[in-house]
Short mmCIF file of C-alpha atoms in Angstrom, two decimals:
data_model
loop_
_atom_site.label_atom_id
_atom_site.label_comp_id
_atom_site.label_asym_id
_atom_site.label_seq_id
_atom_site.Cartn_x
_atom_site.Cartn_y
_atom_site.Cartn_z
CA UNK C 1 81.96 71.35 45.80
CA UNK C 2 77.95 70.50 46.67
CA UNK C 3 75.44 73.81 45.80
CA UNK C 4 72.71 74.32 47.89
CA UNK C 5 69.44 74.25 46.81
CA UNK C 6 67.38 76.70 48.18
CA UNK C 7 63.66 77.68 48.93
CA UNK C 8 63.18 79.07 45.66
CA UNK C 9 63.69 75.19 44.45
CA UNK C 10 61.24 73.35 46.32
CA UNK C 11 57.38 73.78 46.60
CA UNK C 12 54.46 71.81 47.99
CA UNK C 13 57.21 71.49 51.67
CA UNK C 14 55.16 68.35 53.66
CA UNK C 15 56.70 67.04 56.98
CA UNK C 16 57.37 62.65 56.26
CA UNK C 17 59.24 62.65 59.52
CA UNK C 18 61.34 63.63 62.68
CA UNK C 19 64.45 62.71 64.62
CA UNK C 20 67.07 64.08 67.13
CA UNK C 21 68.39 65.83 64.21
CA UNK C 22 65.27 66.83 63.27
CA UNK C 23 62.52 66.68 61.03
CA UNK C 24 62.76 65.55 57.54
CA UNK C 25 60.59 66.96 54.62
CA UNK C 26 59.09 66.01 51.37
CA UNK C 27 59.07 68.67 48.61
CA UNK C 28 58.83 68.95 44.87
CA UNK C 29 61.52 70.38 43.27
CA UNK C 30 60.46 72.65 40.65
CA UNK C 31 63.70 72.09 38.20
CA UNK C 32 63.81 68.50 38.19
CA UNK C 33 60.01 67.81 38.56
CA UNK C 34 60.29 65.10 41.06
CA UNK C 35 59.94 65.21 44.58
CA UNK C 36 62.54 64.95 47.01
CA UNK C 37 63.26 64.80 50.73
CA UNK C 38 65.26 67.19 52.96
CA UNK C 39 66.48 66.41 56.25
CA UNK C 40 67.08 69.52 58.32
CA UNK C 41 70.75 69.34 60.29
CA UNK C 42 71.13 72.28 62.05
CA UNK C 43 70.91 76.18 62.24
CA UNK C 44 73.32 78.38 59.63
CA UNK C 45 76.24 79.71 61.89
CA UNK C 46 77.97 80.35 58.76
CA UNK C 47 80.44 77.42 59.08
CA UNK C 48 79.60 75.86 55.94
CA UNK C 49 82.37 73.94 54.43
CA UNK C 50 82.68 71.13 56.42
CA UNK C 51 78.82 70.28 55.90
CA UNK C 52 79.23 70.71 52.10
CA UNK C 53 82.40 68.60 51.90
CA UNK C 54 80.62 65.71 53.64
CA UNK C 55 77.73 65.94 51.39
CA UNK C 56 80.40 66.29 48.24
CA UNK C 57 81.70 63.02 50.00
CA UNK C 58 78.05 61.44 50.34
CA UNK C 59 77.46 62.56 47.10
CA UNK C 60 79.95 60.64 45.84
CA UNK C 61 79.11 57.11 47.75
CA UNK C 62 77.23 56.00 44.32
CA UNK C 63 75.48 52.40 44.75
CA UNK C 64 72.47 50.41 44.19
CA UNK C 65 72.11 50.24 48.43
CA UNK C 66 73.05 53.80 49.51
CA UNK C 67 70.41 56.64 49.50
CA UNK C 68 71.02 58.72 46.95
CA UNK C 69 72.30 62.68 47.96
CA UNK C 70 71.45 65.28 45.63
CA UNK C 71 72.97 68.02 47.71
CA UNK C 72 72.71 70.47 50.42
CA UNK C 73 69.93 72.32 51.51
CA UNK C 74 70.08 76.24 52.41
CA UNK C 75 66.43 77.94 53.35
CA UNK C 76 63.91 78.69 55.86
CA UNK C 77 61.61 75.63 55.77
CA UNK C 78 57.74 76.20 56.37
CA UNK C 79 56.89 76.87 59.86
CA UNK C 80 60.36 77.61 60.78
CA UNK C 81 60.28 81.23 61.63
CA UNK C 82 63.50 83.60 60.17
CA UNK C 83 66.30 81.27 61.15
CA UNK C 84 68.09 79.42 58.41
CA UNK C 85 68.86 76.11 58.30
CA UNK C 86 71.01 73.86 56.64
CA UNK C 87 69.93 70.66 55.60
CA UNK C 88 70.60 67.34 53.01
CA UNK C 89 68.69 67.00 50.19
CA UNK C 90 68.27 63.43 48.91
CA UNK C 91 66.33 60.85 46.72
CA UNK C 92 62.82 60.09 48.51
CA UNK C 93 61.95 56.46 49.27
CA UNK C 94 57.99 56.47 48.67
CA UNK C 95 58.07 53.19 51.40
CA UNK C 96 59.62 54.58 54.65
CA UNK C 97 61.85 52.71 56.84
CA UNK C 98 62.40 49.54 57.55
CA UNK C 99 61.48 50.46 61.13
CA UNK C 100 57.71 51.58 59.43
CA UNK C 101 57.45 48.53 57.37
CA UNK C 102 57.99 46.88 61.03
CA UNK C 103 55.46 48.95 62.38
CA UNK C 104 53.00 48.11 59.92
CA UNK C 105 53.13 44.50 59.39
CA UNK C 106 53.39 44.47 63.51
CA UNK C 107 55.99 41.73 62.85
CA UNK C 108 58.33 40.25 60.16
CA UNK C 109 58.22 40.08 56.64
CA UNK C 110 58.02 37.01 54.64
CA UNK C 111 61.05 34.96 54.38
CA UNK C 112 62.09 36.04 51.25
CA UNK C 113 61.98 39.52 51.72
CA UNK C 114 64.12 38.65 55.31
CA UNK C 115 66.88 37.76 53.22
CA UNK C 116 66.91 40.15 50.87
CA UNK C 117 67.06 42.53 53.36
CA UNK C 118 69.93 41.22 55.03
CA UNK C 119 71.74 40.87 51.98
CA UNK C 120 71.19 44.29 50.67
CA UNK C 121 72.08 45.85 54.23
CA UNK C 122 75.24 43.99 53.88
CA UNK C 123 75.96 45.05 50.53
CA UNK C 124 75.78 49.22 51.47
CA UNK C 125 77.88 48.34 54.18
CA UNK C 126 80.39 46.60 52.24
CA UNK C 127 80.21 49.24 49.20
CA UNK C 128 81.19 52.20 52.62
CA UNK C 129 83.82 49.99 54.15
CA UNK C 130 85.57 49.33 50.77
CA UNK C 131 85.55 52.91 49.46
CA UNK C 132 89.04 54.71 48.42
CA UNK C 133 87.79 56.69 52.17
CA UNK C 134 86.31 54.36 53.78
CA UNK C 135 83.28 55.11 55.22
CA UNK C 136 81.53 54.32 58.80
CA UNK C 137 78.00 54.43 59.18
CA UNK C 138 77.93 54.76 62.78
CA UNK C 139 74.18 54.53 63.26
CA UNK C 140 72.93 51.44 61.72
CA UNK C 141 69.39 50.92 63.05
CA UNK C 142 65.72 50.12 61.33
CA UNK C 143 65.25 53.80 60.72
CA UNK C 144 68.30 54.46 58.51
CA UNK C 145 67.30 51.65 56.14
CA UNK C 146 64.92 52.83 53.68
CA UNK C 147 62.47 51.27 51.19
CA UNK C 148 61.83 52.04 47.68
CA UNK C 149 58.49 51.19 46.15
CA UNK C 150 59.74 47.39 45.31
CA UNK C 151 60.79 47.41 49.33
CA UNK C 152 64.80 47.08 48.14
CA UNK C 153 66.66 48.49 50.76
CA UNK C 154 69.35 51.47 51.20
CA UNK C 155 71.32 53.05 53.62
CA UNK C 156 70.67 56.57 54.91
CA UNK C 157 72.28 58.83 57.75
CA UNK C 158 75.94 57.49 56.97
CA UNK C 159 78.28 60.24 57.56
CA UNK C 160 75.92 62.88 59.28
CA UNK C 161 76.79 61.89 62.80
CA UNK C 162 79.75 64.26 62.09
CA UNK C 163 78.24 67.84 61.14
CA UNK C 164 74.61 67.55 62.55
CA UNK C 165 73.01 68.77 65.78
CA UNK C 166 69.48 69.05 67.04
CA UNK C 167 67.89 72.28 64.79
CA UNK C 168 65.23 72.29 68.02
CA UNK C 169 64.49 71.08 71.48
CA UNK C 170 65.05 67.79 72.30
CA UNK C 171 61.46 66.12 73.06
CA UNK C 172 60.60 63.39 75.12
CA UNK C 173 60.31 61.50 71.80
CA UNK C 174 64.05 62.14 70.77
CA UNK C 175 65.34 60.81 73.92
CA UNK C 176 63.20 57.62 73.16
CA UNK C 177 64.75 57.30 69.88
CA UNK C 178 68.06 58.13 70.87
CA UNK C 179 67.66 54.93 73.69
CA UNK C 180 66.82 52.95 70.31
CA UNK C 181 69.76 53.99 69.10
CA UNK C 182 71.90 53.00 71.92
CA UNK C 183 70.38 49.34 71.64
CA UNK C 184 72.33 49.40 68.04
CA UNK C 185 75.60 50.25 70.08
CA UNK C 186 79.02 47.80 70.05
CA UNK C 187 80.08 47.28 73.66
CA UNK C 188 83.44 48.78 73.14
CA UNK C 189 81.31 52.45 72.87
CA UNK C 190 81.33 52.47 76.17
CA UNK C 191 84.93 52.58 77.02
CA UNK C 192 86.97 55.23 77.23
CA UNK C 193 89.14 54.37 74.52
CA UNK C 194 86.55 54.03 72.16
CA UNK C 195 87.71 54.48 68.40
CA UNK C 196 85.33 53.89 65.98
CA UNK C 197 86.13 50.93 63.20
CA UNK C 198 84.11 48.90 60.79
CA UNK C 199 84.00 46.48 63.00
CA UNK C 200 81.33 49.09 64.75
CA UNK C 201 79.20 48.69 62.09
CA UNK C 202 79.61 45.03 61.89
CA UNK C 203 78.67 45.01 65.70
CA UNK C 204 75.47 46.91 64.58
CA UNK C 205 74.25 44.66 61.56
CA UNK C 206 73.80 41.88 63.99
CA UNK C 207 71.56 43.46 66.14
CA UNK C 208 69.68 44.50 63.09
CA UNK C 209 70.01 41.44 61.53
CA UNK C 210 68.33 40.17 64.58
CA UNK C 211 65.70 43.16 64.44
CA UNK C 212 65.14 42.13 60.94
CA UNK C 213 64.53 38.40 61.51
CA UNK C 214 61.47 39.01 64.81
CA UNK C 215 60.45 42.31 63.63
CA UNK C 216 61.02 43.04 67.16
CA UNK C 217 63.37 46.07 68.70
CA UNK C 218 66.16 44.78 70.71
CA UNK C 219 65.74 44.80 74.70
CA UNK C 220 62.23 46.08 74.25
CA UNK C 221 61.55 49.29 77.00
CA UNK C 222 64.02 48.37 78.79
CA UNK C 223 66.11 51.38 80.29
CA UNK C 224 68.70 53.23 78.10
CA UNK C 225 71.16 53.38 81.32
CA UNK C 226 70.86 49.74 81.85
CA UNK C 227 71.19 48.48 78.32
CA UNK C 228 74.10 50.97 78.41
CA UNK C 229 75.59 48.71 81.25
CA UNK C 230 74.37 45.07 80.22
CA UNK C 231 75.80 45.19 76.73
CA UNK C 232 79.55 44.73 77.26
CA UNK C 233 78.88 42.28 79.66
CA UNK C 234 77.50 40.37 76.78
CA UNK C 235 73.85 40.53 76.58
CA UNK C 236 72.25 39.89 73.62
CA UNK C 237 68.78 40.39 72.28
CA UNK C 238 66.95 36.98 73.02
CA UNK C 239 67.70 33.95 70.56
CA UNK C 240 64.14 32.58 71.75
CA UNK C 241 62.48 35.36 70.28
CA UNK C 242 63.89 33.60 66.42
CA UNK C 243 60.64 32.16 65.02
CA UNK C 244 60.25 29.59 62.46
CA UNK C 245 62.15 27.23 60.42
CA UNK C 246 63.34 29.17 57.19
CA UNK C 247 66.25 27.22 55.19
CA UNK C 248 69.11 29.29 55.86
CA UNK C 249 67.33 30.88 59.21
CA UNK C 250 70.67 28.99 61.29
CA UNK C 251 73.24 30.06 59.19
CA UNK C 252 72.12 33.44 59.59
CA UNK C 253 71.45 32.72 63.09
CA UNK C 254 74.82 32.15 63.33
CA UNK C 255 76.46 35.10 61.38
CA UNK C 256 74.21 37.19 63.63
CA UNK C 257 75.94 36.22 66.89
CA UNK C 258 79.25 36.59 64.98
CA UNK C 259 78.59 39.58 64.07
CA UNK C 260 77.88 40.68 67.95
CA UNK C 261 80.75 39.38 69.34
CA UNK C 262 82.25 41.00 72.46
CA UNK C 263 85.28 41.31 70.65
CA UNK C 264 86.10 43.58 67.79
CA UNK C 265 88.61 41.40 66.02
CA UNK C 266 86.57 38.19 65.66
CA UNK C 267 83.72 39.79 64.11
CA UNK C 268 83.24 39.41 60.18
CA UNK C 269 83.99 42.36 57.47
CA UNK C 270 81.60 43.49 55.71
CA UNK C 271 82.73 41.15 52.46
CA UNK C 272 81.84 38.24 54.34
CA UNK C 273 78.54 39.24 54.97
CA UNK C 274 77.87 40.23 51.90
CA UNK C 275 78.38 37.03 50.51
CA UNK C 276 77.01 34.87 53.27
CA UNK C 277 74.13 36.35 52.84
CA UNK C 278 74.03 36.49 48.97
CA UNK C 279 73.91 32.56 49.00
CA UNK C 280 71.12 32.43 51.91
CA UNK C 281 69.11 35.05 49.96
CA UNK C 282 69.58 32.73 46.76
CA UNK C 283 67.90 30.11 48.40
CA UNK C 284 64.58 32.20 48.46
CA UNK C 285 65.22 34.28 45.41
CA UNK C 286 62.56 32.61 43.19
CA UNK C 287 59.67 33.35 45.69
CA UNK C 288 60.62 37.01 46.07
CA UNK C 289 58.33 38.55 43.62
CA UNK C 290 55.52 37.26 45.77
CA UNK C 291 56.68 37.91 49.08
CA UNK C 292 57.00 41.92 47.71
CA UNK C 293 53.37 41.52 46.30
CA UNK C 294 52.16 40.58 49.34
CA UNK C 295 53.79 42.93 51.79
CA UNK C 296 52.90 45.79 49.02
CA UNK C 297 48.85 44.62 49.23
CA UNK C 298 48.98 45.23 53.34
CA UNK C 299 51.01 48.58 53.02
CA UNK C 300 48.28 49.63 50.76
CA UNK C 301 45.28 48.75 52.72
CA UNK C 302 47.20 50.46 55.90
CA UNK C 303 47.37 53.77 53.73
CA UNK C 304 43.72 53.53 52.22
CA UNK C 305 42.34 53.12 56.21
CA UNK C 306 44.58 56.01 57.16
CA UNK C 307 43.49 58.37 54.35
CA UNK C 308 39.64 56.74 55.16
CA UNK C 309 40.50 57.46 59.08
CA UNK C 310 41.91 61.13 58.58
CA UNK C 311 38.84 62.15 56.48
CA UNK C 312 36.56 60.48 58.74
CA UNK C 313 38.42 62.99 61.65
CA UNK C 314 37.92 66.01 59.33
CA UNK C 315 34.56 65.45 58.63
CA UNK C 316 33.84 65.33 62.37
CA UNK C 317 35.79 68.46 63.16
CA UNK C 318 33.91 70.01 60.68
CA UNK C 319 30.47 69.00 61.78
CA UNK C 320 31.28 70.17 65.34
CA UNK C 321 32.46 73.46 63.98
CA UNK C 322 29.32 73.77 62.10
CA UNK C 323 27.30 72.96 65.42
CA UNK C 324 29.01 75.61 67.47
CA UNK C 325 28.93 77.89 65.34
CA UNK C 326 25.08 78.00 65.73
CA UNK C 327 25.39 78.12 69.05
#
């Protein structure tokens, strides 16, 4: 069974994030001298067991593409008043999200780093789906694909959907993600027979595969209630907004709007992804080094002007201090 680790544990707490399940942490753990990130679930109501047999289980999901879990979190965080809170404890990807990366580069990547994005997507999928229990992610979406420093991909957030809830009020901000979310939704979700298959998650890769490919989020601003209703009538994300003319860009074209079919049953598994888009990525494997060198250089600058930007902020704050206080 997962142990928790607890405040004692962890030192230097910094916030890296927030969600509708709230906001995620990076610490240094003082055992293992490395740092670490905690995502906070929910309050302690001293129904523990399921939440550490789903981490035990997550724990256990072992691969190249999956976020690694370390275990379960048990503590009052910084900032967080008496109240404990339970949380997971995992690996910490020093590059963000795909859905940062996006936000930075204010577009696509290069082509090569498209495709190997794609493929390793597929591949944590696959590794979930084929396990002795398989395993749904559920919530497949730019934000629960994280970067290591070489910008290799791996899923995050499988399993949670289960034993989390908000640990605090649900902000304006939340309900905006949680419409992003809904974008990333298979059209049989909104039935009332809705049971939840890998062919969910299939549904899900294409819109990200599609996400992936423009850089773009799928339907834009458009209204949560009105995606809600549009999407099992069979809107897509726009085709049009697919630029350039990448080898392999209409075979994965193609596997995309397989992959968001109306129907369950003629979507692909997660095996044939993986290896239709192991031979696409092949095909721009030998310019990958480059492509990661030159998305690293403009993540670099970005974080140089926002330390430069921050101090620049400080410095003013300080200087208007100093003049009041003469005042």
């Amino acid at each position: 069974m997962a142990q928790f680790i607890e405040n004692s544990s962890l030192e230097g707490w910094k916030v890296i994030g927030s969600g509708g399940c709230g906001q995620i942490y990076k610490a240094r753990h003082r055992q293992w001298a490395c740092d670490v990130a905690i995502k906070l679930l929910r309050h302690d109501d001293g129904t523990n067991e399921p939440l550490l047999r789903e981490i035990k289980m997550m724990q256990e999901a072992s691969s190249r593409h999956v976020i690694r879990v370390l275990g379960a979190f048990k503590g009052q965080p910084p900032n967080s008043g008496w109240a404990t809170q339970l949380g997971v404890v995992m690996e910490l990807m020093e590059r963000g999200s795909l859905a940062s990366l996006q936000e930075a580069l204010d577009g696509p990547p290069p082509w090569p780093l498209v495709f190997r994005l794609v493929h390793q997507v597929a591949l944590g999928i696959n590794y979930l789906h084929s396990l002795t229990r398989p395993v749904l992610h559920l919530d497949l979406k730019p934000q629960n694909v994280l970067l290591d420093d070489a910008l290799n991909a791996k899923l995050t957030d499988f399993g949670l959907s289960r034993i989390s809830y908000s640990v605090s009020q649900v902000s304006q901000k939340d309900n905006k993600e949680g419409g992003g979310t809904v974008n990333y939704m298979p059209p049989e979700v909104f039935g009332l027979t809705y049971k939840p298959k890998r062919a969910s998650d299939i549904y899900s890769y294409g819109i990200l595969l599609w996400s992936i490919v423009t850089g773009k989020q799928p339907y834009g601003n458009k209204n949560a209630d009105l995606v809600m209703l549009r999407i099992p009538e069979g809107d897509r994300p726009l085709l049009d907004d697919i630029k350039g003319h990448a080898l392999g860009l209409t075979e994965l074209t193609r596997l995309m709007q397989r992959c968001w079919d109306n129907e369950p049953e003629r979507r692909p598994q997660a095996l044939e992804c993986t290896t239709e888009t192991e031979q696409l990525y092949k095909m721009h494997k030998d310019a990958i080094f480059d492509a990661v060198h030159e998305v690293q250089k403009k993540l670099d600058q970005k974080a140089k002007e926002k330390v430069m930007t921050e101090q620049v902020q400080r410095d003013q704050i300080a200087e208007a201090s100093g003049l009041y206080s003469y005042t």
